[in-house]
Coordinates of C-alpha atoms in Angstrom, one line a residue:
Chain A
D1 CA 23.5 40.9 20.2
T2 CA 22.9 41.4 16.2
E3 CA 24.5 44.7 16.1
V4 CA 27.0 45.5 13.2
T5 CA 28.0 49.1 13.9
Q6 CA 29.4 51.7 11.2
T7 CA 31.1 55.1 11.4
P8 CA 30.8 57.9 10.4
K9 CA 26.8 58.1 9.9
H10 CA 27.4 61.0 7.2
L11 CA 30.3 62.0 5.0
V12 CA 31.0 64.6 2.8
M13 CA 34.0 64.7 0.8
G14 CA 35.5 66.6 -2.2
M15 CA 36.8 64.4 -5.1
T16 CA 40.7 65.1 -4.1
N17 CA 40.0 63.8 -0.5
K18 CA 40.8 60.9 1.0
K19 CA 38.7 59.3 3.9
S20 CA 37.7 55.9 5.6
L21 CA 34.6 54.5 6.5
K22 CA 34.6 51.9 9.1
C23 CA 32.3 48.7 10.5
E24 CA 32.5 46.6 13.6
Q25 CA 30.8 43.7 14.9
H26 CA 31.3 41.3 17.9
M27 CA 29.1 38.3 17.0
G28 CA 32.3 36.3 16.1
H29 CA 31.4 36.4 12.3
R30 CA 34.1 35.2 10.1
A31 CA 32.6 37.0 6.8
M32 CA 32.1 41.0 6.4
Y33 CA 31.0 42.7 3.3
W34 CA 30.9 46.0 1.9
Y35 CA 27.5 47.0 -0.2
K36 CA 26.9 50.2 -2.1
Q37 CA 22.8 50.8 -2.1
K38 CA 21.6 53.9 -4.4
A39 CA 18.5 55.7 -3.9
K40 CA 15.4 53.5 -4.1
K41 CA 17.8 50.6 -5.4
P42 CA 18.9 47.2 -3.9
P43 CA 22.1 46.9 -2.2
E44 CA 24.6 46.0 -4.8
L45 CA 27.9 44.1 -3.5
M46 CA 31.2 45.6 -3.7
F47 CA 33.6 43.1 -1.5
V48 CA 33.4 39.7 0.5
Y49 CA 36.0 39.0 3.3
S50 CA 36.3 35.7 4.6
Y51 CA 38.4 35.0 7.8
E52 CA 40.1 38.4 7.0
K53 CA 41.1 37.3 3.3
L54 CA 39.8 39.4 0.5
S55 CA 37.3 36.7 -1.4
I56 CA 35.2 38.8 -3.5
N57 CA 35.9 42.0 -5.5
E58 CA 33.0 42.8 -7.5
S59 CA 35.1 44.8 -10.3
V60 CA 35.2 47.6 -8.1
P61 CA 37.3 50.8 -9.0
S62 CA 40.3 50.9 -7.2
R63 CA 39.4 54.4 -5.6
F64 CA 37.8 51.8 -3.0
S65 CA 40.3 49.9 -1.0
P66 CA 38.7 47.7 1.4
E67 CA 41.1 46.3 4.2
C68 CA 40.1 44.0 7.1
P69 CA 42.7 44.4 10.2
N70 CA 41.0 41.8 12.1
S71 CA 38.0 39.3 12.6
S72 CA 36.0 42.2 13.8
L73 CA 36.7 45.4 12.0
L74 CA 36.2 46.2 8.3
N75 CA 37.4 49.4 6.4
L76 CA 36.7 51.0 3.4
H77 CA 39.2 53.7 2.2
L78 CA 38.2 56.0 -0.1
H79 CA 40.3 58.1 -2.7
A80 CA 39.8 60.3 -5.6
L81 CA 35.9 59.3 -5.7
Q82 CA 33.6 61.2 -8.3
P83 CA 30.1 62.5 -7.7
E84 CA 29.0 59.5 -8.6
D85 CA 29.9 57.8 -5.9
S86 CA 27.5 59.0 -3.9
A87 CA 25.5 56.6 -2.3
L88 CA 24.9 55.0 1.0
Y89 CA 27.5 52.2 1.9
L90 CA 26.5 49.4 3.9
C91 CA 28.5 46.7 5.7
A92 CA 27.4 43.3 6.4
S93 CA 28.5 40.6 8.5
S94 CA 27.8 36.7 8.5
Q95 CA 29.1 33.4 10.3
R96 CA 30.7 32.4 7.2
W97 CA 30.9 32.9 3.6
G98 CA 30.9 30.1 0.7
A99 CA 30.2 27.0 2.5
P100 CA 29.1 24.6 0.2
V101 CA 25.9 24.3 2.9
S102 CA 25.5 27.7 4.3
T103 CA 22.7 28.7 6.5
D104 CA 24.0 31.9 7.4
T105 CA 22.0 35.1 7.6
Q106 CA 23.7 38.2 6.9
Y107 CA 23.1 41.3 9.8
F108 CA 23.5 44.7 7.8
G109 CA 24.7 47.7 9.8
P110 CA 23.4 51.5 9.2
G111 CA 25.3 52.2 6.8
T112 CA 27.5 55.6 6.2
R113 CA 25.3 58.1 3.7
L114 CA 28.2 59.3 1.5
T115 CA 28.1 62.5 -0.7
V116 CA 30.9 63.6 -3.0
L117 CA 31.2 66.9 -4.5
Chain B
A1 CA 24.4 32.8 -10.9
Q2 CA 21.2 33.2 -8.9
S3 CA 19.0 36.2 -9.7
V4 CA 15.9 37.5 -7.6
S5 CA 12.4 39.4 -9.3
Q6 CA 10.1 41.2 -7.2
H7 CA 7.2 42.0 -9.5
N8 CA 5.5 45.1 -7.8
H9 CA 7.5 48.1 -7.8
H10 CA 5.3 50.4 -5.7
V11 CA 2.2 48.9 -3.4
I12 CA -0.4 51.3 -2.1
L13 CA -2.7 50.0 0.8
S14 CA -5.3 51.4 3.1
E15 CA -4.4 49.9 6.7
A16 CA -6.0 47.1 7.8
A17 CA -5.4 45.7 3.9
S18 CA -4.1 42.3 3.3
L19 CA -0.7 42.5 1.9
E20 CA 1.3 39.9 -0.7
L21 CA 4.5 40.8 -2.0
G22 CA 5.8 38.6 -5.0
C23 CA 9.1 37.4 -5.2
N24 CA 10.7 35.0 -7.7
Y25 CA 14.3 33.7 -7.9
S26 CA 16.4 31.5 -10.8
Y27 CA 18.4 28.9 -9.5
G28 CA 17.6 25.2 -9.6
G29 CA 20.0 23.9 -6.5
T30 CA 19.2 24.4 -2.9
V31 CA 18.8 28.1 -1.7
N32 CA 18.5 30.1 1.2
L33 CA 15.6 32.9 1.1
F34 CA 15.3 36.2 2.8
W35 CA 12.9 39.0 3.3
Y36 CA 14.4 42.4 4.4
V37 CA 12.8 45.7 5.3
Q38 CA 14.0 49.3 5.0
Y39 CA 12.4 51.6 6.9
P40 CA 12.6 55.4 5.8
G41 CA 16.2 56.3 6.8
Q42 CA 16.8 53.1 8.6
H43 CA 18.9 50.5 7.6
L44 CA 17.9 46.8 6.5
Q45 CA 16.2 44.8 8.9
L46 CA 15.5 41.1 8.7
L47 CA 12.1 40.2 8.5
L48 CA 12.4 36.7 8.1
K49 CA 14.2 33.8 6.7
Y50 CA 14.0 30.0 4.8
F51 CA 16.7 27.4 4.6
S52 CA 14.5 24.3 5.4
G53 CA 11.8 22.3 6.6
D54 CA 7.9 24.0 7.2
P55 CA 7.9 26.0 3.6
L56 CA 5.4 28.6 5.8
V57 CA 8.0 30.9 7.7
K58 CA 7.0 33.6 10.0
G59 CA 8.8 36.7 11.2
I60 CA 8.7 39.2 13.2
K61 CA 5.9 42.2 13.1
G62 CA 3.2 39.5 11.7
F63 CA 4.8 39.0 8.4
E64 CA 4.9 35.4 7.0
A65 CA 6.3 33.9 3.8
E66 CA 5.8 30.7 2.1
F67 CA 8.2 29.1 0.0
I68 CA 7.0 27.4 -3.2
K69 CA 9.8 25.3 -4.5
S70 CA 7.9 24.5 -7.8
K71 CA 7.2 27.8 -8.8
F72 CA 10.7 29.3 -7.5
S73 CA 8.7 31.4 -5.6
F74 CA 8.8 33.1 -1.9
N75 CA 6.1 35.8 -1.6
L76 CA 5.6 37.8 1.6
R77 CA 2.4 38.1 3.1
K78 CA 0.8 39.8 6.2
P79 CA -3.0 39.7 6.8
S80 CA -3.9 43.1 8.3
V81 CA -1.2 46.2 7.3
Q82 CA -0.4 49.0 9.5
W83 CA 0.9 52.8 8.7
S84 CA 3.9 51.7 10.3
D85 CA 4.9 49.0 7.9
T86 CA 5.1 51.7 4.9
A87 CA 9.1 50.7 3.9
E88 CA 10.9 49.1 1.4
Y89 CA 11.1 45.4 1.0
F90 CA 13.7 43.4 -0.5
C91 CA 13.6 39.6 -1.2
A92 CA 17.0 38.0 -1.3
V93 CA 18.4 34.8 -2.4
N94 CA 21.5 33.3 -1.2
A95 CA 22.6 29.8 -2.7
P96 CA 25.3 27.8 -1.0
G97 CA 28.8 29.0 -2.1
N98 CA 27.4 32.2 -3.9
D99 CA 26.9 35.7 -3.0
M100 CA 23.5 37.1 -1.8
R101 CA 21.3 39.0 -4.7
F102 CA 18.5 41.2 -4.0
G103 CA 15.6 41.9 -5.9
A104 CA 14.7 45.3 -6.9
G105 CA 12.9 46.2 -3.8
T106 CA 9.2 46.9 -3.3
R107 CA 7.8 50.3 -1.8
L108 CA 5.3 49.6 0.5
T109 CA 3.0 52.9 1.4
V110 CA 0.1 52.3 4.0
K111 CA -2.6 55.1 4.2
P112 CA -3.8 56.1 7.6

């Protein structure tokens, strides 16, 4: 099973709302990722969690707050977003991250399409 | 840090035509190479990957890619495309200890 699930599929929120995106995998992977993908663009890495610890924050604004409550779950808390934050938010997982010799493949979820009004 | 270049922004082919999508990367060390496909309205799916060994890699749906180390290239090929291959194709590079970097993507349109 190489499935990564994400909820919700679609989310519309106002700039003053607080919402959360959820991601789950049961492959025993210890690395999880959040990416942002704008239309007709490649995914851009936002955060990397390795063994439930935040390892990479690609200078993402603080209105995005990741959380990894356990090895299977990854959340992205959203607060005071801007219309330009509208995008497809992808979660991915892999066995490990950052190993000196890594042969890990990242498996992607279907994404949450976020619209900020 | 590594970077990835995909030469073709949009490729239009007729069914049964052969396909080759270019991908070049810039990184001097050992890399892992991937091709992902994103069908309209769907999520990224892994087509194939190269870690080591035989530089000619076969993936799903009749796709293959060849790693040419001297050219820093990992081009994707398919001998005969189908209408259902219409999608966005992303080349990605992951150097050990570094993050995955995606190319800008190539949009493939196959005319029936």
